[in-house]
Amino acid sequence: MPEPATPADEREQPPGLLDVDAAVVEDISILLESGQRGMVMNLVADLYPADLALLLIHLPFEQARTLFRWLPVDQASETVAELDDAFRATLLDGLPAARLTTLLDELDTDDAADVLADLPDEQALRLLPDLEDTQDLTELLDYGEETAGGLMAREYITIRPYWTLNRATEEVRRHAEEIDEVYTAFVVGDNDTLEGTVSL
């Protein structure tokens, strides 16, 4: 007789998925309190950004701030995009401008615009000229945060209708590091008019 199927909530969770319970938070809190940076970084190294965001929210705030400042730039930028607006704004308050600029440059333009919109206006205006995507971000900030324009990312891939499959694939690969999630390439003519899309 076959064994009954394991219920979904009892199946093994994927590696790195954090069950944020009191014991986990307390263990990391104790390590943060005693300045055990290496041990903390080993524990959080493989966490998904959403799980790391949950951990930050459950820690006492000053410890969350310490942990966030210890994170490598790429991990911090992915995590900051997962935080709710109010917590994110408080967490970023007082962060050195150079670190904040680096974090924002790592984000897609739509996420970077969301973060900028949460900052005090004076701080956002000081940061904007130093960012790589200043023009795109300025345009996105003109839209409301929940409008189609405000939700759009400005990074995309264009290909020409007469390119071979190999040439188009190389163009996608060339932009792979700049664009996190590529689902569609836009086919444009020589005068930059949209002729169609190609789903990847």
mmCIF file with all atom_site columns, C-alpha atoms in Angstrom:
data_model
loop_
_atom_site.group_PDB
_atom_site.id
_atom_site.type_symbol
_atom_site.label_atom_id
_atom_site.label_alt_id
_atom_site.label_comp_id
_atom_site.label_asym_id
_atom_site.label_entity_id
_atom_site.label_seq_id
_atom_site.pdbx_PDB_ins_code
_atom_site.Cartn_x
_atom_site.Cartn_y
_atom_site.Cartn_z
_atom_site.occupancy
_atom_site.B_iso_or_equiv
_atom_site.pdbx_formal_charge
_atom_site.auth_seq_id
_atom_site.auth_comp_id
_atom_site.auth_asym_id
_atom_site.auth_atom_id
_atom_site.pdbx_PDB_model_num
ATOM 1   C CA . MET A 1 1   ? 0.000  0.000  0.000   1.00 0.00 ? 1   MET A CA 1
ATOM 2   C CA . PRO A 1 2   ? 1.537  3.377  -1.027  1.00 0.00 ? 2   PRO A CA 1
ATOM 3   C CA . GLU A 1 3   ? 2.406  5.846  1.717   1.00 0.00 ? 3   GLU A CA 1
ATOM 4   C CA . PRO A 1 4   ? 0.088  8.855  1.993   1.00 0.00 ? 4   PRO A CA 1
ATOM 5   C CA . ALA A 1 5   ? 1.354  12.063 0.408   1.00 0.00 ? 5   ALA A CA 1
ATOM 6   C CA . THR A 1 6   ? 3.069  14.495 2.757   1.00 0.00 ? 6   THR A CA 1
ATOM 7   C CA . PRO A 1 7   ? 0.957  17.611 3.316   1.00 0.00 ? 7   PRO A CA 1
ATOM 8   C CA . ALA A 1 8   ? 2.455  20.740 1.718   1.00 0.00 ? 8   ALA A CA 1
ATOM 9   C CA . ASP A 1 9   ? 3.050  22.443 5.060   1.00 0.00 ? 9   ASP A CA 1
ATOM 10  C CA . GLU A 1 10  ? 5.125  19.459 6.284   1.00 0.00 ? 10  GLU A CA 1
ATOM 11  C CA . ARG A 1 11  ? 7.408  19.195 3.243   1.00 0.00 ? 11  ARG A CA 1
ATOM 12  C CA . GLU A 1 12  ? 11.030 20.224 3.554   1.00 0.00 ? 12  GLU A CA 1
ATOM 13  C CA . GLN A 1 13  ? 11.451 23.916 2.875   1.00 0.00 ? 13  GLN A CA 1
ATOM 14  C CA . PRO A 1 14  ? 13.928 25.098 0.232   1.00 0.00 ? 14  PRO A CA 1
ATOM 15  C CA . PRO A 1 15  ? 17.437 25.903 1.534   1.00 0.00 ? 15  PRO A CA 1
ATOM 16  C CA . GLY A 1 16  ? 17.798 29.368 2.983   1.00 0.00 ? 16  GLY A CA 1
ATOM 17  C CA . LEU A 1 17  ? 14.114 29.819 3.775   1.00 0.00 ? 17  LEU A CA 1
ATOM 18  C CA . LEU A 1 18  ? 13.971 31.389 7.198   1.00 0.00 ? 18  LEU A CA 1
ATOM 19  C CA . ASP A 1 19  ? 11.370 30.375 9.736   1.00 0.00 ? 19  ASP A CA 1
ATOM 20  C CA . VAL A 1 20  ? 11.332 33.590 11.730  1.00 0.00 ? 20  VAL A CA 1
ATOM 21  C CA . ASP A 1 21  ? 10.611 32.366 15.229  1.00 0.00 ? 21  ASP A CA 1
ATOM 22  C CA . ALA A 1 22  ? 11.631 33.723 18.590  1.00 0.00 ? 22  ALA A CA 1
ATOM 23  C CA . ALA A 1 23  ? 14.598 31.332 18.932  1.00 0.00 ? 23  ALA A CA 1
ATOM 24  C CA . VAL A 1 24  ? 16.161 32.342 15.585  1.00 0.00 ? 24  VAL A CA 1
ATOM 25  C CA . VAL A 1 25  ? 15.694 36.036 16.278  1.00 0.00 ? 25  VAL A CA 1
ATOM 26  C CA . GLU A 1 26  ? 17.086 35.647 19.798  1.00 0.00 ? 26  GLU A CA 1
ATOM 27  C CA . ASP A 1 27  ? 20.174 33.743 18.609  1.00 0.00 ? 27  ASP A CA 1
ATOM 28  C CA . ILE A 1 28  ? 21.023 36.329 15.971  1.00 0.00 ? 28  ILE A CA 1
ATOM 29  C CA . SER A 1 29  ? 20.208 39.142 18.406  1.00 0.00 ? 29  SER A CA 1
ATOM 30  C CA . ILE A 1 30  ? 22.705 37.749 20.950  1.00 0.00 ? 30  ILE A CA 1
ATOM 31  C CA . LEU A 1 31  ? 25.401 37.482 18.267  1.00 0.00 ? 31  LEU A CA 1
ATOM 32  C CA . LEU A 1 32  ? 24.710 41.048 17.110  1.00 0.00 ? 32  LEU A CA 1
ATOM 33  C CA . GLU A 1 33  ? 24.826 42.321 20.682  1.00 0.00 ? 33  GLU A CA 1
ATOM 34  C CA . SER A 1 34  ? 28.245 40.748 21.191  1.00 0.00 ? 34  SER A CA 1
ATOM 35  C CA . GLY A 1 35  ? 29.560 42.032 17.855  1.00 0.00 ? 35  GLY A CA 1
ATOM 36  C CA . GLN A 1 36  ? 30.033 38.581 16.297  1.00 0.00 ? 36  GLN A CA 1
ATOM 37  C CA . ARG A 1 37  ? 29.971 39.912 12.744  1.00 0.00 ? 37  ARG A CA 1
ATOM 38  C CA . GLY A 1 38  ? 31.511 36.853 11.085  1.00 0.00 ? 38  GLY A CA 1
ATOM 39  C CA . MET A 1 39  ? 29.065 34.431 12.704  1.00 0.00 ? 39  MET A CA 1
ATOM 40  C CA . VAL A 1 40  ? 26.068 36.624 11.876  1.00 0.00 ? 40  VAL A CA 1
ATOM 41  C CA . MET A 1 41  ? 27.151 37.007 8.255   1.00 0.00 ? 41  MET A CA 1
ATOM 42  C CA . ASN A 1 42  ? 27.582 33.220 7.927   1.00 0.00 ? 42  ASN A CA 1
ATOM 43  C CA . LEU A 1 43  ? 24.035 32.689 9.242   1.00 0.00 ? 43  LEU A CA 1
ATOM 44  C CA . VAL A 1 44  ? 22.422 35.195 6.865   1.00 0.00 ? 44  VAL A CA 1
ATOM 45  C CA . ALA A 1 45  ? 24.616 34.617 3.789   1.00 0.00 ? 45  ALA A CA 1
ATOM 46  C CA . ASP A 1 46  ? 22.200 32.246 2.036   1.00 0.00 ? 46  ASP A CA 1
ATOM 47  C CA . LEU A 1 47  ? 18.911 33.827 3.064   1.00 0.00 ? 47  LEU A CA 1
ATOM 48  C CA . TYR A 1 48  ? 16.526 34.992 0.393   1.00 0.00 ? 48  TYR A CA 1
ATOM 49  C CA . PRO A 1 49  ? 16.038 38.791 0.423   1.00 0.00 ? 49  PRO A CA 1
ATOM 50  C CA . ALA A 1 50  ? 12.420 38.435 1.616   1.00 0.00 ? 50  ALA A CA 1
ATOM 51  C CA . ASP A 1 51  ? 13.532 36.213 4.521   1.00 0.00 ? 51  ASP A CA 1
ATOM 52  C CA . LEU A 1 52  ? 16.285 38.633 5.463   1.00 0.00 ? 52  LEU A CA 1
ATOM 53  C CA . ALA A 1 53  ? 13.762 41.475 5.390   1.00 0.00 ? 53  ALA A CA 1
ATOM 54  C CA . LEU A 1 54  ? 11.552 39.492 7.820   1.00 0.00 ? 54  LEU A CA 1
ATOM 55  C CA . LEU A 1 55  ? 14.506 38.946 10.124  1.00 0.00 ? 55  LEU A CA 1
ATOM 56  C CA . LEU A 1 56  ? 15.323 42.668 10.137  1.00 0.00 ? 56  LEU A CA 1
ATOM 57  C CA . ILE A 1 57  ? 11.722 43.527 11.023  1.00 0.00 ? 57  ILE A CA 1
ATOM 58  C CA . HIS A 1 58  ? 11.723 41.074 13.956  1.00 0.00 ? 58  HIS A CA 1
ATOM 59  C CA . LEU A 1 59  ? 15.023 42.251 15.466  1.00 0.00 ? 59  LEU A CA 1
ATOM 60  C CA . PRO A 1 60  ? 15.249 45.156 17.908  1.00 0.00 ? 60  PRO A CA 1
ATOM 61  C CA . PHE A 1 61  ? 15.667 48.195 15.677  1.00 0.00 ? 61  PHE A CA 1
ATOM 62  C CA . GLU A 1 62  ? 19.259 49.127 16.550  1.00 0.00 ? 62  GLU A CA 1
ATOM 63  C CA . GLN A 1 63  ? 20.345 45.549 15.904  1.00 0.00 ? 63  GLN A CA 1
ATOM 64  C CA . ALA A 1 64  ? 18.455 45.538 12.601  1.00 0.00 ? 64  ALA A CA 1
ATOM 65  C CA . ARG A 1 65  ? 20.319 48.691 11.640  1.00 0.00 ? 65  ARG A CA 1
ATOM 66  C CA . THR A 1 66  ? 23.657 47.102 12.575  1.00 0.00 ? 66  THR A CA 1
ATOM 67  C CA . LEU A 1 67  ? 22.919 43.958 10.574  1.00 0.00 ? 67  LEU A CA 1
ATOM 68  C CA . PHE A 1 68  ? 21.765 45.968 7.571   1.00 0.00 ? 68  PHE A CA 1
ATOM 69  C CA . ARG A 1 69  ? 24.976 48.018 7.614   1.00 0.00 ? 69  ARG A CA 1
ATOM 70  C CA . TRP A 1 70  ? 27.054 44.838 7.773   1.00 0.00 ? 70  TRP A CA 1
ATOM 71  C CA . LEU A 1 71  ? 25.431 43.359 4.646   1.00 0.00 ? 71  LEU A CA 1
ATOM 72  C CA . PRO A 1 72  ? 27.340 43.380 1.340   1.00 0.00 ? 72  PRO A CA 1
ATOM 73  C CA . VAL A 1 73  ? 25.932 45.955 -1.082  1.00 0.00 ? 73  VAL A CA 1
ATOM 74  C CA . ASP A 1 74  ? 24.251 43.445 -3.405  1.00 0.00 ? 74  ASP A CA 1
ATOM 75  C CA . GLN A 1 75  ? 22.509 41.642 -0.526  1.00 0.00 ? 75  GLN A CA 1
ATOM 76  C CA . ALA A 1 76  ? 21.506 44.912 1.150   1.00 0.00 ? 76  ALA A CA 1
ATOM 77  C CA . SER A 1 77  ? 20.033 46.321 -2.073  1.00 0.00 ? 77  SER A CA 1
ATOM 78  C CA . GLU A 1 78  ? 17.978 43.177 -2.747  1.00 0.00 ? 78  GLU A CA 1
ATOM 79  C CA . THR A 1 79  ? 16.732 43.211 0.848   1.00 0.00 ? 79  THR A CA 1
ATOM 80  C CA . VAL A 1 80  ? 15.838 46.908 0.943   1.00 0.00 ? 80  VAL A CA 1
ATOM 81  C CA . ALA A 1 81  ? 13.473 46.371 -1.993  1.00 0.00 ? 81  ALA A CA 1
ATOM 82  C CA . GLU A 1 82  ? 11.544 43.825 0.138   1.00 0.00 ? 82  GLU A CA 1
ATOM 83  C CA . LEU A 1 83  ? 10.974 46.111 3.137   1.00 0.00 ? 83  LEU A CA 1
ATOM 84  C CA . ASP A 1 84  ? 7.796  48.097 3.719   1.00 0.00 ? 84  ASP A CA 1
ATOM 85  C CA . ASP A 1 85  ? 8.069  51.831 3.101   1.00 0.00 ? 85  ASP A CA 1
ATOM 86  C CA . ALA A 1 86  ? 8.006  53.080 6.711   1.00 0.00 ? 86  ALA A CA 1
ATOM 87  C CA . PHE A 1 87  ? 10.537 50.562 8.057   1.00 0.00 ? 87  PHE A CA 1
ATOM 88  C CA . ARG A 1 88  ? 12.810 51.080 5.056   1.00 0.00 ? 88  ARG A CA 1
ATOM 89  C CA . ALA A 1 89  ? 12.807 54.860 5.481   1.00 0.00 ? 89  ALA A CA 1
ATOM 90  C CA . THR A 1 90  ? 13.712 54.546 9.173   1.00 0.00 ? 90  THR A CA 1
ATOM 91  C CA . LEU A 1 91  ? 16.405 51.936 8.464   1.00 0.00 ? 91  LEU A CA 1
ATOM 92  C CA . LEU A 1 92  ? 18.044 54.109 5.794   1.00 0.00 ? 92  LEU A CA 1
ATOM 93  C CA . ASP A 1 93  ? 17.912 57.261 7.935   1.00 0.00 ? 93  ASP A CA 1
ATOM 94  C CA . GLY A 1 94  ? 21.456 58.258 8.838   1.00 0.00 ? 94  GLY A CA 1
ATOM 95  C CA . LEU A 1 95  ? 23.073 55.898 6.317   1.00 0.00 ? 95  LEU A CA 1
ATOM 96  C CA . PRO A 1 96  ? 26.127 57.602 4.766   1.00 0.00 ? 96  PRO A CA 1
ATOM 97  C CA . ALA A 1 97  ? 25.314 59.154 1.382   1.00 0.00 ? 97  ALA A CA 1
ATOM 98  C CA . ALA A 1 98  ? 28.019 57.131 -0.410  1.00 0.00 ? 98  ALA A CA 1
ATOM 99  C CA . ARG A 1 99  ? 26.590 53.813 0.851   1.00 0.00 ? 99  ARG A CA 1
ATOM 100 C CA . LEU A 1 100 ? 23.035 54.889 0.001   1.00 0.00 ? 100 LEU A CA 1
ATOM 101 C CA . THR A 1 101 ? 24.092 55.928 -3.515  1.00 0.00 ? 101 THR A CA 1
ATOM 102 C CA . THR A 1 102 ? 25.771 52.544 -4.047  1.00 0.00 ? 102 THR A CA 1
ATOM 103 C CA . LEU A 1 103 ? 22.659 50.702 -2.822  1.00 0.00 ? 103 LEU A CA 1
ATOM 104 C CA . LEU A 1 104 ? 20.374 52.701 -5.111  1.00 0.00 ? 104 LEU A CA 1
ATOM 105 C CA . ASP A 1 105 ? 22.644 52.121 -8.116  1.00 0.00 ? 105 ASP A CA 1
ATOM 106 C CA . GLU A 1 106 ? 22.310 48.343 -7.544  1.00 0.00 ? 106 GLU A CA 1
ATOM 107 C CA . LEU A 1 107 ? 18.491 48.497 -7.760  1.00 0.00 ? 107 LEU A CA 1
ATOM 108 C CA . ASP A 1 108 ? 16.281 48.441 -10.840 1.00 0.00 ? 108 ASP A CA 1
ATOM 109 C CA . THR A 1 109 ? 15.043 51.955 -11.549 1.00 0.00 ? 109 THR A CA 1
ATOM 110 C CA . ASP A 1 110 ? 11.482 51.237 -10.367 1.00 0.00 ? 110 ASP A CA 1
ATOM 111 C CA . ASP A 1 111 ? 12.748 49.990 -6.966  1.00 0.00 ? 111 ASP A CA 1
ATOM 112 C CA . ALA A 1 112 ? 15.290 52.819 -6.701  1.00 0.00 ? 112 ALA A CA 1
ATOM 113 C CA . ALA A 1 113 ? 12.517 55.356 -7.385  1.00 0.00 ? 113 ALA A CA 1
ATOM 114 C CA . ASP A 1 114 ? 10.406 53.778 -4.612  1.00 0.00 ? 114 ASP A CA 1
ATOM 115 C CA . VAL A 1 115 ? 13.295 54.067 -2.145  1.00 0.00 ? 115 VAL A CA 1
ATOM 116 C CA . LEU A 1 116 ? 14.009 57.675 -3.159  1.00 0.00 ? 116 LEU A CA 1
ATOM 117 C CA . ALA A 1 117 ? 10.321 58.532 -2.753  1.00 0.00 ? 117 ALA A CA 1
ATOM 118 C CA . ASP A 1 118 ? 10.448 57.256 0.854   1.00 0.00 ? 118 ASP A CA 1
ATOM 119 C CA . LEU A 1 119 ? 13.413 59.466 1.770   1.00 0.00 ? 119 LEU A CA 1
ATOM 120 C CA . PRO A 1 120 ? 13.033 63.058 2.965   1.00 0.00 ? 120 PRO A CA 1
ATOM 121 C CA . ASP A 1 121 ? 12.827 65.335 -0.102  1.00 0.00 ? 121 ASP A CA 1
ATOM 122 C CA . GLU A 1 122 ? 16.066 67.188 0.701   1.00 0.00 ? 122 GLU A CA 1
ATOM 123 C CA . GLN A 1 123 ? 18.020 63.933 1.029   1.00 0.00 ? 123 GLN A CA 1
ATOM 124 C CA . ALA A 1 124 ? 16.570 62.498 -2.197  1.00 0.00 ? 124 ALA A CA 1
ATOM 125 C CA . LEU A 1 125 ? 17.424 65.684 -4.093  1.00 0.00 ? 125 LEU A CA 1
ATOM 126 C CA . ARG A 1 126 ? 21.010 65.581 -2.802  1.00 0.00 ? 126 ARG A CA 1
ATOM 127 C CA . LEU A 1 127 ? 21.423 61.943 -3.873  1.00 0.00 ? 127 LEU A CA 1
ATOM 128 C CA . LEU A 1 128 ? 19.763 62.142 -7.285  1.00 0.00 ? 128 LEU A CA 1
ATOM 129 C CA . PRO A 1 129 ? 22.594 63.863 -9.222  1.00 0.00 ? 129 PRO A CA 1
ATOM 130 C CA . ASP A 1 130 ? 25.116 61.217 -8.077  1.00 0.00 ? 130 ASP A CA 1
ATOM 131 C CA . LEU A 1 131 ? 23.088 58.218 -9.248  1.00 0.00 ? 131 LEU A CA 1
ATOM 132 C CA . GLU A 1 132 ? 23.827 56.354 -12.482 1.00 0.00 ? 132 GLU A CA 1
ATOM 133 C CA . ASP A 1 133 ? 20.212 56.539 -13.713 1.00 0.00 ? 133 ASP A CA 1
ATOM 134 C CA . THR A 1 134 ? 19.478 60.138 -12.692 1.00 0.00 ? 134 THR A CA 1
ATOM 135 C CA . GLN A 1 135 ? 17.383 61.003 -15.743 1.00 0.00 ? 135 GLN A CA 1
ATOM 136 C CA . ASP A 1 136 ? 15.277 57.825 -15.638 1.00 0.00 ? 136 ASP A CA 1
ATOM 137 C CA . LEU A 1 137 ? 14.751 58.168 -11.884 1.00 0.00 ? 137 LEU A CA 1
ATOM 138 C CA . THR A 1 138 ? 13.731 61.807 -12.205 1.00 0.00 ? 138 THR A CA 1
ATOM 139 C CA . GLU A 1 139 ? 11.102 60.819 -14.773 1.00 0.00 ? 139 GLU A CA 1
ATOM 140 C CA . LEU A 1 140 ? 9.824  57.921 -12.646 1.00 0.00 ? 140 LEU A CA 1
ATOM 141 C CA . LEU A 1 141 ? 9.551  60.152 -9.568  1.00 0.00 ? 141 LEU A CA 1
ATOM 142 C CA . ASP A 1 142 ? 7.199  62.422 -11.518 1.00 0.00 ? 142 ASP A CA 1
ATOM 143 C CA . TYR A 1 143 ? 4.655  59.568 -11.566 1.00 0.00 ? 143 TYR A CA 1
ATOM 144 C CA . GLY A 1 144 ? 2.658  58.459 -8.549  1.00 0.00 ? 144 GLY A CA 1
ATOM 145 C CA . GLU A 1 145 ? 4.185  55.417 -6.828  1.00 0.00 ? 145 GLU A CA 1
ATOM 146 C CA . GLU A 1 146 ? 1.218  53.157 -7.674  1.00 0.00 ? 146 GLU A CA 1
ATOM 147 C CA . THR A 1 147 ? 0.587  54.411 -11.219 1.00 0.00 ? 147 THR A CA 1
ATOM 148 C CA . ALA A 1 148 ? 1.694  52.396 -14.248 1.00 0.00 ? 148 ALA A CA 1
ATOM 149 C CA . GLY A 1 149 ? 4.511  54.884 -14.881 1.00 0.00 ? 149 GLY A CA 1
ATOM 150 C CA . GLY A 1 150 ? 5.677  54.686 -11.284 1.00 0.00 ? 150 GLY A CA 1
ATOM 151 C CA . LEU A 1 151 ? 5.710  50.885 -11.279 1.00 0.00 ? 151 LEU A CA 1
ATOM 152 C CA . MET A 1 152 ? 7.615  50.568 -14.557 1.00 0.00 ? 152 MET A CA 1
ATOM 153 C CA . ALA A 1 153 ? 11.295 49.792 -14.737 1.00 0.00 ? 153 ALA A CA 1
ATOM 154 C CA . ARG A 1 154 ? 13.307 51.759 -17.282 1.00 0.00 ? 154 ARG A CA 1
ATOM 155 C CA . GLU A 1 155 ? 15.678 48.883 -18.093 1.00 0.00 ? 155 GLU A CA 1
ATOM 156 C CA . TYR A 1 156 ? 14.745 46.846 -21.148 1.00 0.00 ? 156 TYR A CA 1
ATOM 157 C CA . ILE A 1 157 ? 16.341 45.103 -24.124 1.00 0.00 ? 157 ILE A CA 1
ATOM 158 C CA . THR A 1 158 ? 15.806 46.088 -27.745 1.00 0.00 ? 158 THR A CA 1
ATOM 159 C CA . ILE A 1 159 ? 16.665 43.991 -30.761 1.00 0.00 ? 159 ILE A CA 1
ATOM 160 C CA . ARG A 1 160 ? 16.428 44.637 -34.512 1.00 0.00 ? 160 ARG A CA 1
ATOM 161 C CA . PRO A 1 161 ? 13.985 42.686 -36.707 1.00 0.00 ? 161 PRO A CA 1
ATOM 162 C CA . TYR A 1 162 ? 16.728 41.572 -39.105 1.00 0.00 ? 162 TYR A CA 1
ATOM 163 C CA . TRP A 1 163 ? 19.075 40.151 -36.425 1.00 0.00 ? 163 TRP A CA 1
ATOM 164 C CA . THR A 1 164 ? 19.758 36.428 -36.317 1.00 0.00 ? 164 THR A CA 1
ATOM 165 C CA . LEU A 1 165 ? 18.769 34.413 -33.248 1.00 0.00 ? 165 LEU A CA 1
ATOM 166 C CA . ASN A 1 166 ? 22.438 34.265 -32.209 1.00 0.00 ? 166 ASN A CA 1
ATOM 167 C CA . ARG A 1 167 ? 22.832 38.050 -32.453 1.00 0.00 ? 167 ARG A CA 1
ATOM 168 C CA . ALA A 1 168 ? 19.630 38.630 -30.431 1.00 0.00 ? 168 ALA A CA 1
ATOM 169 C CA . THR A 1 169 ? 20.736 36.110 -27.796 1.00 0.00 ? 169 THR A CA 1
ATOM 170 C CA . GLU A 1 170 ? 24.096 37.853 -27.457 1.00 0.00 ? 170 GLU A CA 1
ATOM 171 C CA . GLU A 1 171 ? 22.293 41.171 -26.906 1.00 0.00 ? 171 GLU A CA 1
ATOM 172 C CA . VAL A 1 172 ? 20.232 39.619 -24.096 1.00 0.00 ? 172 VAL A CA 1
ATOM 173 C CA . ARG A 1 173 ? 23.408 38.177 -22.524 1.00 0.00 ? 173 ARG A CA 1
ATOM 174 C CA . ARG A 1 174 ? 25.163 41.544 -22.815 1.00 0.00 ? 174 ARG A CA 1
ATOM 175 C CA . HIS A 1 175 ? 22.482 43.160 -20.665 1.00 0.00 ? 175 HIS A CA 1
ATOM 176 C CA . ALA A 1 176 ? 22.024 40.265 -18.222 1.00 0.00 ? 176 ALA A CA 1
ATOM 177 C CA . GLU A 1 177 ? 23.911 41.946 -15.381 1.00 0.00 ? 177 GLU A CA 1
ATOM 178 C CA . GLU A 1 178 ? 22.085 45.269 -15.786 1.00 0.00 ? 178 GLU A CA 1
ATOM 179 C CA . ILE A 1 179 ? 18.565 43.828 -15.842 1.00 0.00 ? 179 ILE A CA 1
ATOM 180 C CA . ASP A 1 180 ? 17.536 41.357 -13.140 1.00 0.00 ? 180 ASP A CA 1
ATOM 181 C CA . GLU A 1 181 ? 14.417 39.914 -14.745 1.00 0.00 ? 181 GLU A CA 1
ATOM 182 C CA . VAL A 1 182 ? 14.176 39.700 -18.518 1.00 0.00 ? 182 VAL A CA 1
ATOM 183 C CA . TYR A 1 183 ? 10.980 38.219 -19.929 1.00 0.00 ? 183 TYR A CA 1
ATOM 184 C CA . THR A 1 184 ? 10.605 40.100 -23.193 1.00 0.00 ? 184 THR A CA 1
ATOM 185 C CA . ALA A 1 185 ? 12.823 41.723 -25.806 1.00 0.00 ? 185 ALA A CA 1
ATOM 186 C CA . PHE A 1 186 ? 11.356 44.651 -27.752 1.00 0.00 ? 186 PHE A CA 1
ATOM 187 C CA . VAL A 1 187 ? 11.798 44.583 -31.519 1.00 0.00 ? 187 VAL A CA 1
ATOM 188 C CA . VAL A 1 188 ? 12.464 48.082 -32.877 1.00 0.00 ? 188 VAL A CA 1
ATOM 189 C CA . GLY A 1 189 ? 13.095 49.322 -36.380 1.00 0.00 ? 189 GLY A CA 1
ATOM 190 C CA . ASP A 1 190 ? 15.978 51.552 -37.467 1.00 0.00 ? 190 ASP A CA 1
ATOM 191 C CA . ASN A 1 191 ? 13.941 54.656 -36.593 1.00 0.00 ? 191 ASN A CA 1
ATOM 192 C CA . ASP A 1 192 ? 13.324 53.226 -33.076 1.00 0.00 ? 192 ASP A CA 1
ATOM 193 C CA . THR A 1 193 ? 9.633  52.521 -33.636 1.00 0.00 ? 193 THR A CA 1
ATOM 194 C CA . LEU A 1 194 ? 8.270  49.469 -31.845 1.00 0.00 ? 194 LEU A CA 1
ATOM 195 C CA . GLU A 1 195 ? 7.569  46.641 -34.281 1.00 0.00 ? 195 GLU A CA 1
ATOM 196 C CA . GLY A 1 196 ? 6.745  43.908 -31.767 1.00 0.00 ? 196 GLY A CA 1
ATOM 197 C CA . THR A 1 197 ? 7.979  41.850 -28.853 1.00 0.00 ? 197 THR A CA 1
ATOM 198 C CA . VAL A 1 198 ? 9.681  38.498 -28.443 1.00 0.00 ? 198 VAL A CA 1
ATOM 199 C CA . SER A 1 199 ? 8.959  36.512 -25.288 1.00 0.00 ? 199 SER A CA 1
ATOM 200 C CA . LEU A 1 200 ? 12.002 34.751 -23.892 1.00 0.00 ? 200 LEU A CA 1
#
